[in-house]
Every structure is written in C-alpha cells, then in structure tokens.
Coordinates of C-alpha atoms in Angstrom, one line a residue:
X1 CA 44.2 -19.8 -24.9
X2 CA 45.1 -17.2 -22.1
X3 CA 46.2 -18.1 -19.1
X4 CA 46.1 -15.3 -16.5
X5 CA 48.8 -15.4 -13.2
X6 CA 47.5 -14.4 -10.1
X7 CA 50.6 -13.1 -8.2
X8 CA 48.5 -12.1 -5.6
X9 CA 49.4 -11.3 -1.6
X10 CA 47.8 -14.0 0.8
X11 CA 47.7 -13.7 5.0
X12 CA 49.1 -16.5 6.6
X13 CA 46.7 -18.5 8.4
X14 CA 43.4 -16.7 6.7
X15 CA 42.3 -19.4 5.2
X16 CA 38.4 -17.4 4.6
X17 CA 40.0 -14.4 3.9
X18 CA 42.3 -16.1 0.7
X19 CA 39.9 -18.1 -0.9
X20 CA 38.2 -14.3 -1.3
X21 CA 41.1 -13.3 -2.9
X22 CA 41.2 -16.1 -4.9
X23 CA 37.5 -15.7 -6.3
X24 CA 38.2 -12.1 -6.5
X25 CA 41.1 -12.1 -8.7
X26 CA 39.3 -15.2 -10.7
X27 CA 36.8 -13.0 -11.7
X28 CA 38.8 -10.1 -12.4
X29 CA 40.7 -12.5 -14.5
X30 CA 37.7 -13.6 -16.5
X31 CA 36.0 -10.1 -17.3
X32 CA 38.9 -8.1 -17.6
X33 CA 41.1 -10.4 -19.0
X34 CA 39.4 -13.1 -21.2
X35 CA 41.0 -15.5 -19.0
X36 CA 40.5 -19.1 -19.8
X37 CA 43.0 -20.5 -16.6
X38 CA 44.3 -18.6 -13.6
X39 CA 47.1 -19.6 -11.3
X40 CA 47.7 -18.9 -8.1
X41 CA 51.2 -19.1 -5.9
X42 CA 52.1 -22.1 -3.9
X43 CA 50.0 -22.9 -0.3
X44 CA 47.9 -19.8 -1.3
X45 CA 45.2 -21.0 0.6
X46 CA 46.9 -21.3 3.8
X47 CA 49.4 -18.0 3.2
X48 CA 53.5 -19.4 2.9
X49 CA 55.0 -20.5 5.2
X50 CA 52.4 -22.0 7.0
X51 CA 55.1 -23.7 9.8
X52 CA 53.0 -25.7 12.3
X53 CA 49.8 -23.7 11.3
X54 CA 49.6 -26.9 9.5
X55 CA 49.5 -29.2 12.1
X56 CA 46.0 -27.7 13.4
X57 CA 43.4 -31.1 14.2
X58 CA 41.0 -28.9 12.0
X59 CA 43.5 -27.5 8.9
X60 CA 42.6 -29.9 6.7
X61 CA 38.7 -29.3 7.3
X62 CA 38.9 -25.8 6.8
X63 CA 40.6 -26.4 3.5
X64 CA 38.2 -28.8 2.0
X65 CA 35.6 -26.2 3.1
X66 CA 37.4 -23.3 0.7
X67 CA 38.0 -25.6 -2.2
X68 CA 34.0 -25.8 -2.4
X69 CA 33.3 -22.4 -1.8
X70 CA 35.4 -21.4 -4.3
X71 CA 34.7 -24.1 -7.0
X72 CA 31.0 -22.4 -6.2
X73 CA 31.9 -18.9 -6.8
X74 CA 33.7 -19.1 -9.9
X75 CA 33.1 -19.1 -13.6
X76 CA 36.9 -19.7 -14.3
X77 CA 39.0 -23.2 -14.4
X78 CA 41.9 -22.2 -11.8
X79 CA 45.1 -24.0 -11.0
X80 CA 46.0 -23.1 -7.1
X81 CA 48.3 -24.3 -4.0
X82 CA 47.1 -25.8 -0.5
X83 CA 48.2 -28.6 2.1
X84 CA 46.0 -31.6 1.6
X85 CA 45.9 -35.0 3.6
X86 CA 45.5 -38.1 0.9
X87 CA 45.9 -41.1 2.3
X88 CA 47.1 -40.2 5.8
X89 CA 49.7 -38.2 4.5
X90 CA 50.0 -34.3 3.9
X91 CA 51.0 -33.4 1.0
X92 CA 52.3 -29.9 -0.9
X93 CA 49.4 -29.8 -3.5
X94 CA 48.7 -27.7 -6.5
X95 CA 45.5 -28.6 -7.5
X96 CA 43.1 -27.9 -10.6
X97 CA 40.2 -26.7 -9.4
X98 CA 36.8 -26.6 -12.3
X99 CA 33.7 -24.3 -11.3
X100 CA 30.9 -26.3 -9.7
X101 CA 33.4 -28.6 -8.5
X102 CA 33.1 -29.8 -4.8
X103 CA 37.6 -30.2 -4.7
X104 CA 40.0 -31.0 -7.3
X105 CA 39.5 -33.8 -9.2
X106 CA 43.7 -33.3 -10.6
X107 CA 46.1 -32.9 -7.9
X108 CA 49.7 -32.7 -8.5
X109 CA 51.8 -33.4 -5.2
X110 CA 55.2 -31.4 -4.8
X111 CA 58.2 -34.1 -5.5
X112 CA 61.2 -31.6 -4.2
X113 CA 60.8 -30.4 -0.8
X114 CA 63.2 -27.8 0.3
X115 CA 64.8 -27.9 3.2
X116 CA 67.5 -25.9 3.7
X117 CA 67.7 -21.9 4.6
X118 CA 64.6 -20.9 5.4
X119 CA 62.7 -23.8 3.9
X120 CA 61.8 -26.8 6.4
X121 CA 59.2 -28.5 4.7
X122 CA 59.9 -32.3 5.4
X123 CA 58.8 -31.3 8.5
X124 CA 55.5 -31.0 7.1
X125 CA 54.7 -32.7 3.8
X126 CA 55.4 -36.3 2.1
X127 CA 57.3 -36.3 -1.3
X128 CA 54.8 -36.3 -4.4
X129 CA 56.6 -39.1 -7.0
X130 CA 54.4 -38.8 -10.1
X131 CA 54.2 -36.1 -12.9
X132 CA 50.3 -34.8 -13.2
X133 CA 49.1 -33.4 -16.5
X134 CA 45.3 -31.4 -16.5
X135 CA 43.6 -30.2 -19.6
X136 CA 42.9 -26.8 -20.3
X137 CA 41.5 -25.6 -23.9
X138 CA 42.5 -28.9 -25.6
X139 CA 46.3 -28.4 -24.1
X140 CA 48.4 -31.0 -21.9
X141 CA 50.0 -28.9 -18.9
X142 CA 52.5 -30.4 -16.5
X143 CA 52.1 -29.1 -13.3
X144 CA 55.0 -28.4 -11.0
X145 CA 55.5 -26.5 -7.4
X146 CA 57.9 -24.3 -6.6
X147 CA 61.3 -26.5 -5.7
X148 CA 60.7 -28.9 -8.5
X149 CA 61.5 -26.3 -11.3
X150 CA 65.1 -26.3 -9.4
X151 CA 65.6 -30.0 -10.5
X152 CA 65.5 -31.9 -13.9
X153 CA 63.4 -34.9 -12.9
X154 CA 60.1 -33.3 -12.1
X155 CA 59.9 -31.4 -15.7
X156 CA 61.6 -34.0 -17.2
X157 CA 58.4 -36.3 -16.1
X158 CA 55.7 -34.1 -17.1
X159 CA 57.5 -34.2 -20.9
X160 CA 57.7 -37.8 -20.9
X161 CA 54.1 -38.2 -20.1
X162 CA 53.2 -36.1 -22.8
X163 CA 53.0 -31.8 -21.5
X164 CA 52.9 -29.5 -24.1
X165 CA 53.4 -26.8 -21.4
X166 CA 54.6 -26.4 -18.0
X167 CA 53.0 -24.5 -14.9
X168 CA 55.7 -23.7 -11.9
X169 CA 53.5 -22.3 -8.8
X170 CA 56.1 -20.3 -6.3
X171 CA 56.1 -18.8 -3.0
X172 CA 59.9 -18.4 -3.7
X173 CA 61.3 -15.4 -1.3
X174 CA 63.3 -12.4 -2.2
X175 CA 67.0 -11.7 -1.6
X176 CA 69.8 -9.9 -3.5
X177 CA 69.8 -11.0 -6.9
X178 CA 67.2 -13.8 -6.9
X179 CA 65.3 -13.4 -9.4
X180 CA 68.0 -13.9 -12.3
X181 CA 68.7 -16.8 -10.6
X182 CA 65.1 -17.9 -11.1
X183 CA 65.4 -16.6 -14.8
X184 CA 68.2 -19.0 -15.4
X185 CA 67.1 -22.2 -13.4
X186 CA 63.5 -22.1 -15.1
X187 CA 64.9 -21.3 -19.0
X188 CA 67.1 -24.3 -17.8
X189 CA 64.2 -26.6 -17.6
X190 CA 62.7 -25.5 -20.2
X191 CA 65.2 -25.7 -23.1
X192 CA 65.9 -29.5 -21.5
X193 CA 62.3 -30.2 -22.1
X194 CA 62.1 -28.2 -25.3
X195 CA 58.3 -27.0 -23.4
X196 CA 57.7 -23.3 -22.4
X197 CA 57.1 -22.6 -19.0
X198 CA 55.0 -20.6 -16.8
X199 CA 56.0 -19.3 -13.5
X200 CA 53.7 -17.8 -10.6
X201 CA 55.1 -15.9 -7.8
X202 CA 53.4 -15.2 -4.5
X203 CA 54.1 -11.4 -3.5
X204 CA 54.3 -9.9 0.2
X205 CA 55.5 -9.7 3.5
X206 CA 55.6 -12.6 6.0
X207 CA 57.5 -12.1 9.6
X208 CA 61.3 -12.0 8.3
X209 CA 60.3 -13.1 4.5
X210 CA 59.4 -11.1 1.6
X211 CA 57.6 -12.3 -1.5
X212 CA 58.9 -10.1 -4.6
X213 CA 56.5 -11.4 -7.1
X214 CA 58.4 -11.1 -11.0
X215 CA 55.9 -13.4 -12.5
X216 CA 57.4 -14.7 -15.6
X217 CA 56.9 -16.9 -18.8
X218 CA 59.5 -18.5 -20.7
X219 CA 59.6 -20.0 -24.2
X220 CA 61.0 -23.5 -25.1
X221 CA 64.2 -21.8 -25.8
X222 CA 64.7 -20.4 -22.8
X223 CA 63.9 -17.1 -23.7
X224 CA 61.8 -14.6 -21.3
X225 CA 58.1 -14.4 -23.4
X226 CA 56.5 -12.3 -19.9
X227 CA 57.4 -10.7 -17.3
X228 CA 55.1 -9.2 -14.8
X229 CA 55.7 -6.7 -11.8
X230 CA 57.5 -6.8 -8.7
X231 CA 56.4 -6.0 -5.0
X232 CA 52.6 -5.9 -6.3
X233 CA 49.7 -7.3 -6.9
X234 CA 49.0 -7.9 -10.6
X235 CA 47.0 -10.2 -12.7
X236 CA 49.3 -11.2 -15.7
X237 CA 48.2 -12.6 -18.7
X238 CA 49.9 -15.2 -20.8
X239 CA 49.0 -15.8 -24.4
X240 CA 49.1 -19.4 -25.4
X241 CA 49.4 -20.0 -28.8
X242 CA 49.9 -22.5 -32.1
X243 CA 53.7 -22.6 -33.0
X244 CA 55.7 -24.8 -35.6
X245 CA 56.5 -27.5 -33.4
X246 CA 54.4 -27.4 -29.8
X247 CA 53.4 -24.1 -28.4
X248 CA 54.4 -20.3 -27.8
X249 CA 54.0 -17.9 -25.2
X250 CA 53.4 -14.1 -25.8
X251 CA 52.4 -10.8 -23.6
X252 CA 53.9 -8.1 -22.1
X253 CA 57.5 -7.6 -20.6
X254 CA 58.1 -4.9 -17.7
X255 CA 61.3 -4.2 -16.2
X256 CA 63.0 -5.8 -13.7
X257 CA 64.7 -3.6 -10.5
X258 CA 67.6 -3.3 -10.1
X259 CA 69.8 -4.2 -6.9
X260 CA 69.2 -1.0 -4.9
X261 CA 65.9 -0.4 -6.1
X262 CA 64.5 -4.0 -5.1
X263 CA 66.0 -4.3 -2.2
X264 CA 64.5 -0.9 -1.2
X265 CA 61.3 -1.8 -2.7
X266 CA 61.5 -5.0 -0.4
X267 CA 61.9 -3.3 3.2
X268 CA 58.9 -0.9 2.6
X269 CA 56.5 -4.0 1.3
X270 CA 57.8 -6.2 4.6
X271 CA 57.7 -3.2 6.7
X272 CA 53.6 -2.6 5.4
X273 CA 52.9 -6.1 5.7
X274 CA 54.4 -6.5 9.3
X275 CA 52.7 -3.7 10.5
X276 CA 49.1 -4.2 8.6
X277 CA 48.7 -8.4 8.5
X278 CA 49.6 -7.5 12.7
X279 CA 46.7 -5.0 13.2
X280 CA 49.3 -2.4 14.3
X281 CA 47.8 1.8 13.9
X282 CA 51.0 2.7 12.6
X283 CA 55.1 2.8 13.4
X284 CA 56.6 4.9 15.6
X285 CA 61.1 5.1 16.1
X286 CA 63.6 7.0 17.9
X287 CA 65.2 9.4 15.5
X288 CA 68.6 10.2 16.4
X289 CA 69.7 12.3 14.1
X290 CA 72.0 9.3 12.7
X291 CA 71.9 7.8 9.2
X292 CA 70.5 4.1 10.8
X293 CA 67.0 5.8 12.0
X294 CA 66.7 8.4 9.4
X295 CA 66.5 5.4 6.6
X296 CA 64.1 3.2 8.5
X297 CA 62.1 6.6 8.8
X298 CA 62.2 7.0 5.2
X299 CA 60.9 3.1 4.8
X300 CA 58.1 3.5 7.6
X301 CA 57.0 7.3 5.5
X302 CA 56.9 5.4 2.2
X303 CA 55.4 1.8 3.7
X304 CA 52.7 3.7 5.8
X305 CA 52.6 7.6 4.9
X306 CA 53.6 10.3 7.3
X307 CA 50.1 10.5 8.5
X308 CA 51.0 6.8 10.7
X309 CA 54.6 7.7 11.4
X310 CA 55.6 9.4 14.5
X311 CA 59.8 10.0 15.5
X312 CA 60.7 10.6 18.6
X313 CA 64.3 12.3 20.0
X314 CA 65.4 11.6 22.8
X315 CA 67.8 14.1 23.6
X316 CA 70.9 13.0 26.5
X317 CA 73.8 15.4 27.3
X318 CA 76.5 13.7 24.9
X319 CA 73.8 14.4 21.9
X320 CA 75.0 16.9 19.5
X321 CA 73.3 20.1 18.4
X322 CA 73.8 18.5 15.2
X323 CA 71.7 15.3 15.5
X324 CA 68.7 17.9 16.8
X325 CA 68.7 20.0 14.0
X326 CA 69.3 16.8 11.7
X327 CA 66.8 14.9 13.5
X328 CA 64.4 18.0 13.4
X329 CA 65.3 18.8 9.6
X330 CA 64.3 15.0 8.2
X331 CA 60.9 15.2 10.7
X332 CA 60.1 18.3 8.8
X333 CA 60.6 17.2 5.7
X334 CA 58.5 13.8 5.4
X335 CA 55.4 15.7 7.6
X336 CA 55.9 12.8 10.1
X337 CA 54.6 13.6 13.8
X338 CA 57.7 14.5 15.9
X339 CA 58.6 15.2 19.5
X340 CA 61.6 15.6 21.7
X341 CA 61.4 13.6 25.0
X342 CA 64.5 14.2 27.5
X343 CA 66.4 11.8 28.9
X344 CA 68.4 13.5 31.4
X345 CA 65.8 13.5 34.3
X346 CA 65.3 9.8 33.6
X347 CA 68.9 8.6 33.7
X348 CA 69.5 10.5 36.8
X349 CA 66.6 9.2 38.8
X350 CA 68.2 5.6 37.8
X351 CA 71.8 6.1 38.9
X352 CA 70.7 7.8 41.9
X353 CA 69.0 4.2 42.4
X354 CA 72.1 2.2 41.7
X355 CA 74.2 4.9 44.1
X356 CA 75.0 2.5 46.6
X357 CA 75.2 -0.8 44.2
X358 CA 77.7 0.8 42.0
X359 CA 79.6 2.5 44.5
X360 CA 83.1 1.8 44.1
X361 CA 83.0 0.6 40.9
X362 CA 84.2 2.4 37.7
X363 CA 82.1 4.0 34.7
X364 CA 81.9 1.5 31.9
X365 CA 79.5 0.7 29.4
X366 CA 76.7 -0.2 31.9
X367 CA 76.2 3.8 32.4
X368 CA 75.9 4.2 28.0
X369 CA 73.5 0.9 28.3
X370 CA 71.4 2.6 30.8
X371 CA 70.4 5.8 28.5
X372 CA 69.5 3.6 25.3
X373 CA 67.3 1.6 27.8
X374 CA 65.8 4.7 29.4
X375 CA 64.7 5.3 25.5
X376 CA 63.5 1.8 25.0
X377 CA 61.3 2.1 27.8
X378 CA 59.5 5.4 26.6
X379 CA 59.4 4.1 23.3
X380 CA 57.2 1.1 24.5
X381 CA 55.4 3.2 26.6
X382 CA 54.5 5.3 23.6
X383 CA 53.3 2.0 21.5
X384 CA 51.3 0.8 24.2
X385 CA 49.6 4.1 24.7
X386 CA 49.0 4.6 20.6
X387 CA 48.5 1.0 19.2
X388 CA 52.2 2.0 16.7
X389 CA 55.1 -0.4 16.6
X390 CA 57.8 0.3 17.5
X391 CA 60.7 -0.1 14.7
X392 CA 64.2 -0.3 15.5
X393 CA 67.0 1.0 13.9
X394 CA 70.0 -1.4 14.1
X395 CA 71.8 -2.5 11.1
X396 CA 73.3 -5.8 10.1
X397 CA 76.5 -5.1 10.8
X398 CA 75.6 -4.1 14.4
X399 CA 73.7 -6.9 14.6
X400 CA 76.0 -9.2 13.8
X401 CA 78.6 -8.1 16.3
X402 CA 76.5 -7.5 19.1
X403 CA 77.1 -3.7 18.7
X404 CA 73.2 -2.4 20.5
X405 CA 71.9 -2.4 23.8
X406 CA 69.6 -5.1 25.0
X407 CA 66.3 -4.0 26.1
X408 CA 67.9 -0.2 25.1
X409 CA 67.6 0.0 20.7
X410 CA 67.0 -3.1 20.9
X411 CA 63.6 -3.0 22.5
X412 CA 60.8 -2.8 19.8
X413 CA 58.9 -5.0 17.3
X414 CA 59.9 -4.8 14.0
X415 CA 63.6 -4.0 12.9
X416 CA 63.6 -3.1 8.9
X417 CA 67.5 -2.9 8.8
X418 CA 68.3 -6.3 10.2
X419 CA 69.7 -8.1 7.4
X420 CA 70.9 -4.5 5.5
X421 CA 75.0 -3.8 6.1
X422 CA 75.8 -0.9 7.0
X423 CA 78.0 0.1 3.4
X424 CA 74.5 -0.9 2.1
X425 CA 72.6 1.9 4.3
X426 CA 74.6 4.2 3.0
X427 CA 74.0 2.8 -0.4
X428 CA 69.8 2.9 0.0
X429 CA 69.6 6.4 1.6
X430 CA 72.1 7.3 -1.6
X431 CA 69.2 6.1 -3.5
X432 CA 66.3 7.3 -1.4
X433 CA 67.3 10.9 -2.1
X434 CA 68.3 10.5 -6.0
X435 CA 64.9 9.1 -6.4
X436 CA 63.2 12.3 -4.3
X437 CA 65.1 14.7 -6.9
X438 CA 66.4 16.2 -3.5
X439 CA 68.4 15.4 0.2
X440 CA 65.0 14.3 1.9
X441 CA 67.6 12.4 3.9
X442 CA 69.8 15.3 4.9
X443 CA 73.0 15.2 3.2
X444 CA 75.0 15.8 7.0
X445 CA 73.8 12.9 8.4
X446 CA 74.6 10.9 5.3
X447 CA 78.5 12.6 5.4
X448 CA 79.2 12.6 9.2
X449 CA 80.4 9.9 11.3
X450 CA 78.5 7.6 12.7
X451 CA 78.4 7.7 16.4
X452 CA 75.8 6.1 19.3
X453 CA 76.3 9.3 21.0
X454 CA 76.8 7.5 24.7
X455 CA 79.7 9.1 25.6
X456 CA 82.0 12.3 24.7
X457 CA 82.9 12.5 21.3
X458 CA 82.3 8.7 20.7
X459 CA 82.3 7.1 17.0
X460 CA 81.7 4.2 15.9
X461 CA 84.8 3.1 14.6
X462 CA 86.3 3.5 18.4
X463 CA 84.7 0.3 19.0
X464 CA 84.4 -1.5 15.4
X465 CA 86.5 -1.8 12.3
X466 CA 85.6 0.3 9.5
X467 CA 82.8 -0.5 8.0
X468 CA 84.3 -1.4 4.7
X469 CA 86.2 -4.1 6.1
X470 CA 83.4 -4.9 8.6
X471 CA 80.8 -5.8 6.1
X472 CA 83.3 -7.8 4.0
X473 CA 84.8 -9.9 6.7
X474 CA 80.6 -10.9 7.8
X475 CA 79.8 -11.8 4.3
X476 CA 82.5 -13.8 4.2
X477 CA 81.8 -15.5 6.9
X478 CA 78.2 -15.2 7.9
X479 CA 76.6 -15.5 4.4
X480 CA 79.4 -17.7 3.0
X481 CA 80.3 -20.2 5.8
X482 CA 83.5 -19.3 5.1
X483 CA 85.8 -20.1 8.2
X484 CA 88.2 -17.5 10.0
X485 CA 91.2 -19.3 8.0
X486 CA 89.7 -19.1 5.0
X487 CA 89.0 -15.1 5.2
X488 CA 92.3 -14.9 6.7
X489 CA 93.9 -16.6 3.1
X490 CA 91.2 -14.4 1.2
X491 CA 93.8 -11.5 2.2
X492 CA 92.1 -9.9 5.5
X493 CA 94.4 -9.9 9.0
X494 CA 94.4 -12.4 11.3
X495 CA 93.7 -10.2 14.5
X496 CA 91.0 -8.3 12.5
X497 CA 89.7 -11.3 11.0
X498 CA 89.0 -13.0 14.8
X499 CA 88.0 -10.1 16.6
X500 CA 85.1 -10.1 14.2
X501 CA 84.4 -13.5 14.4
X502 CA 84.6 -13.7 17.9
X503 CA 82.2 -11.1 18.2
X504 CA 79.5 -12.4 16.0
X505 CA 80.1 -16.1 17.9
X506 CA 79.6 -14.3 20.7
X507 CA 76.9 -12.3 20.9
X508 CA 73.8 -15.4 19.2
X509 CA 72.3 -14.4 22.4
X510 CA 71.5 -11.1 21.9
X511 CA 70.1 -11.8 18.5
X512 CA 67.9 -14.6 19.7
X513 CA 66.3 -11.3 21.9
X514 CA 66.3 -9.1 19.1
X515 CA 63.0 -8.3 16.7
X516 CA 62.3 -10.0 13.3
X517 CA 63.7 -8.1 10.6
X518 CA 63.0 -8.9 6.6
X519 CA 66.1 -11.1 4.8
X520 CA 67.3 -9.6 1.9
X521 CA 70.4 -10.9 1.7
X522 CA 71.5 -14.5 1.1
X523 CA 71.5 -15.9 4.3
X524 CA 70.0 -13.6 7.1
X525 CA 70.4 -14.0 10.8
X526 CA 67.1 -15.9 12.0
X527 CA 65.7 -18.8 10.3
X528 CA 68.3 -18.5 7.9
X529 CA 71.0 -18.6 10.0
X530 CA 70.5 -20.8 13.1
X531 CA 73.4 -21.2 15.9
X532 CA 73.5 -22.6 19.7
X533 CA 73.5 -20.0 21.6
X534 CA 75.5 -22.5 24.3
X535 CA 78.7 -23.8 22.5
X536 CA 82.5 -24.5 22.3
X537 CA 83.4 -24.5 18.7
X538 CA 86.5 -23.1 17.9
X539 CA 86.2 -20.0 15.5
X540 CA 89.0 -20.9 13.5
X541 CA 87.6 -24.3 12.1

C-alpha cells in the first residue's frame, strides 16, 4: 500500500479555498503517485490556529459543507483534520473521509490538548478519550493528532486495540531545533508500541507562527524510514509493506537544515505568507545602512523578489557617509527599488512646533525619538500610497529591552527580526552571503558598529551591554524563566544582570504596540510570552 502525505500550506479561515487544496493534492496523489491514502495536517480545513474563528454560529455548517464536496470530488480514501461539533461538544477531529461519502463515517477525536506556549486549545475543544482504528488496503491504522504523539497513552491505545500502524497528523510550529525533538518523541512511541509511525506536518506562515513541514516516517524501531522537505509544499509517499513481524515503511530520505539555514528558511516563508495570505502588493523598509535592515532586506528580496521590494533612506544630519553608500551599495545589488527621502526639513518644521513647549527644557532623547518618528510617518505614507507593508527592522534584543522608538521604527506591519538576537543577525547575514558565493550584504556594514545614528557619534553599546552578554542574559531569562538570581549564580553580574531585567520588565508596553513578528526561538515575545503590562513583581524572584 502507499500512503501519500500531503504537507500542504492551508489559509486560515478559507475554509472553500482548503478543501481545493485538498482535492487538488488528492488527485495529484492518485495519478502521480499511485496513492492508495493521503493525509493531510491537523485543522486543515479551517487553516491552524483557528483561535475564535471557531467560535463562528456558522463554522460548523461550513465544514460539514466541505466534507461533502470533497468526498464528491475525489477518487482517493483521505485521512484529514477539522473542528467538528458531536454531541454538543467541539471536538479536534482527524477524520477518514471515503469518495462518495457525505462526512466521515471514522472520526478520531484529539485526547491531548496542548495548552501551553502558543497552544490554547482547551479553550476551544473537548478531550477525545478513545483510540480509533480505520481500514485502509486490509491494514488496521491508529489514528492520532498532533499532541497525542507527545504522550504514551494515546499510542499505547491504538496498539492495544489492535493498529498495525500509526498516523500522527501535525500542525506542529517551527523554532530552533524542533524538529529533532519531534524525531525523538515520535521514534519514542513507536519503539514502545513496537508499530511504525507516520507523521504529517502542516507547512507555512500564520501571523507570528511558522509551519516547517519535515514530514516524516518512522519504523517500529525507531528508526527514520522517510523524510520529506522542509518550508514546502510536497506530496510524500510512504511505502507500506509486509515485514517479519507487522509492517515496514520505505521511501525516500532528504536532508534536514541545519540551524542557520532553517531558521533563515523560516523568516522568508513567514515573511511571504504574511504579506500574500494579507493581500499586501509587496514590502517596502527603511534601509539605513545598518546590518538590522540590510538582513530583513535580504528576507523581503528572497520572500518576494526585488521586483515587490522597495528601501527607502532617510538620510538626517548625524547619518554617516557610510550608511549612504552602504545603504546605496546593498539597494544596487538585490535590483530592489530605492530612494532617498530627507529628513532634515521635516524634523525642523516639528521642533519649530514644539519651540515654545520645549523651551527651557534640555535635549534628551525626545529630540532622537522625533527623527525615527518623522521616518515612521513617511514610511506609512508610502504603504498607503502603494498597497506594500511596511517591515520593520528591530531585533530581539532591541525588542526585548525596549531599545526602538514607538511610532518611530517601530511603526510598520510586519517585523521579520522580532524573535532573531542580535549575535544571531550577525550569524544569518554570515550565512546569507556564504550562500550568494559573494558580500551581497556588504561586508562594512556586517564589520562596523552598530549605531541608531540619533546623535553624534552614537553606538549602540553607549546605551546597551554588549551584545554577547545581552543576548545571553535574555535567554536566560526570557526563554528560560530563569530568575535574576538564578542568572546572577550562572556567573553574570549582578548590576548587569538587573539592568537587563529591569529593562525588559519594563518596557511590555512597548511590545504590546509593536508588529507581529515570526517565533523562531523557543519562547518568543507575543503569544508565547504573555506579561501584564500593569505589575509590581519584584525582578529578582
């Protein structure tokens, strides 16, 4: 038998719009690919995460409504995902789904609802409680969703009830490192059960997620039989065959990315997606001749294609004839559309406003805040004039510690850096330009120091630790919880330690103000990473 995984990239909410994809890719399946099952990702149908999408008076309408059109339109048995009301109660559903059928007559419901992270789905479904076995070709397969290949009891009840093979559907999101995670936990389940396992991935961009795909298959032992591609589309088959004792899994094996490469791979697929799935004519971003904008250029060029890319400079009287030429150089070189817009004229025209408000008062940051926000203004102007969205440029150290301007480079829709430390944006335009064969990011603005360029001769590291230390410090204690104590007896200085922690407690409003950005780290600011923006708690606890 060969079962065929549809890692496939669904639109949230397009409920018409997926079950095309899904008879689309069932019938690829079947004429390309001899396909006797296909599987589709978790809550295909309604696109992951659905959030309160699913709590729409006609959801469960519309749903019932694809399940027939597609049972109609295919010539394939399919196994897929959707949200389902049974019994007054929604449920997390994969579903087997026969040709001519008017809905599933097999329905498996999700026992192991996340909810932690990003996950929040006791919000929305009931817990499934029994295993579910469908047959396909004369073999018993356990289905499974997603969470429930985490935990022994699920896979453990398919066995008992007598699956020769398991099915895992996913719409399990990317970060750092996730994917030999799912490796492990899924040749876990399956040496426990002594039962291969497939597992579907969803693939694509959603707000501040990103689906990697990495379809895989695993043998009863544990060991990887197929692995399919990552950041794409694909349609991967899955030999089943005869074995000894039960059954065995064969096909083809691609490589897996590596750290840089996925995480790379990630930003441009959530930057597309963001932009596309949102109707938007292309990106446009202040280029400032600093390393921040020259890699989200780089994304926005390889997510889009020059020909949708425009950079703007926006050129004050503490900007360096470096930053123009740098700024002009990287334009040049990825054929994006490129203009220079003073500043000067604007700034002026403001302070002359505030003259008499500010009189007697001394130059302080307001006066720097006031130029980033004369270049957040002419950046929206420029996006509502063109249809592009605007991307921002600040990293995740910056955001973290509150080190932007609101409504200045802050202002904009989509920020592709936002969960990316700054050691690592070094890292990933390093990569970027070993992959072009050449400097396409120029190598100055990689080697110089970073500055805002608000003031005289300003750097960053006037105002902020070195980065090193920076980025070490926040994943300490943003991504691992730890406390300030407990960085402060990992080694780190105590002054250091709660400056930094002060300043990320500090400064939860300005991120509540701030775009979405895709989470490719372990826990991202946003619905990862969720603080009152009123509080007293002590930063040392």
């Amino acid at each position: 038998m060969r079962v065929v995984i549809a890692q496939r990239n669904f639109h949230v909410g397009d409920i018409e719009g997926n079950s095309q994809r899904v008879i689309a890719a069932c019938e690829e399946a079947r004429r390309l690919l001899g396909a006797d099952l296909v599987i589709f990702p978790e809550l295909c149908l309604t696109g992951y995460p659905p959030e309160d999408l699913l709590l729409r008076p006609s959801l469960n309408t519309r749903i019932e409504e694809a399940l027939g059109h597609i049972a109609s339109a295919v010539s394939v048995p399919l196994v897929l995902g959707y949200p389902a009301v049974r019994n007054g109660r929604r449920y997390n559903v994969a579903g087997l789904l026969r040709p001519g059928e008017l809905r599933p007559q097999q329905e498996y419901f999700k026992q192991c609802l996340p909810n932690y992270r990003v996950f929040d789905e006791k919000r929305y479904f009931h817990t499934g409680d029994q295993p579910m076995l469908i047959e396909v070709g004369g073999l018993q397969i356990g289905l499974t969703v997603c969470e429930d290949i985490w935990h022994t009891g699920p896979a453990a009840a398919a066995r008992d009830a007598g699956a020769q093979l398991l099915i895992n559907i996913n719409a399990s999101p990317f970060r750092r490192d996730k994917h030999d995670e799912r490796v492990e936990q899924v040749s876990a389940r399956a040496r426990e059960t002594n039962l291969p396992v497939i597992y579907c991935n969803l693939v694509g961009g959603q707000d501040e997620l990103v689906f990697d795909g990495g379809s895989f298959a695993v043998n009863a032992d544990g060991s990887v039989a197929v692995q399919g591609g990552f950041f794409s589309e694909a349609l991967v088959p899955v030999d089943v065959q005869a074995a000894v004792q039960g059954v065995e899994l064969q096909g083809e094996q691609l490589s897996v990315p590596d750290q840089l490469d996925s995480v790379y791979q990630a930003l441009v697929l959530a930057t597309r997606d963001y932009i596309e799935k949102n109707g938007f004519r292309g990106a446009l971003l202040g280029l400032s001749g600093g390393i921040d904008s020259a890699l989200t250029l780089m994304v926005a060029v390889d997510a889009l294609g020059a020909d949708r890319v425009n950079a703007v400079m926006m050129p004050f009287r503490y900007t360096s004839e470096m930053s123009l030429e740098d700024a002009a150089r990287q334009a040049k070189n990825l054929g994006v559309g490129y203009q220079v817009l003073e500043i000067e004229s604007a700034v002026d025209a403001f302070m002359d406003i505030l003259r008499e408000p500010f009189s007697g008062l001394p130059a302080d940051a307001t006066e720097e805040n006031l130029q980033a926000r004369c270049r957040g203004v002419l950046l929206m102007a420029l996006s509502n004039k063109t249809g592009q969205l605007v991307l921002t440029t600040g990293n995740k150290s910056e955001v973290a510690v509150g080190y932007s301007t609101l409504y200045g480079d802050m202002a904009g829709g989509f920020d592709v850096l936002k969960d990316v430390p700054k050691t690592w944006v070094y890292r990933l335009s390093e990569y970027r330009n070993q992959k072009a064969g050449t400097d396409i990011i120029p190598r100055r603005v990689i080697e110089r120091p970073p500055s805002a360029e608000l003031a005289p001769d300003q750097k960053d590291q006037d105002s902020l630790p070195d980065y090193d230390l920076l980025d070490t410090v926040l994943e300490l204690y943003v991504e691992q919880d730890y406390s300030a104590e407990a960085v402060i007896r990992a080694g780190y200085d105590r002054d250091t330690v709660y400056r930094i922690v002060r300043m990320v407690d500090r400064n939860e409003y300005k991120r509540r103000q701030s775009p979405t950005g895709p989470r490719v780290t372990r826990r991202a600011f946003g619905k990862d990473r969720r603080y009152p923006i009123t509080n007293g708690w002590r930063p040392g606890d």
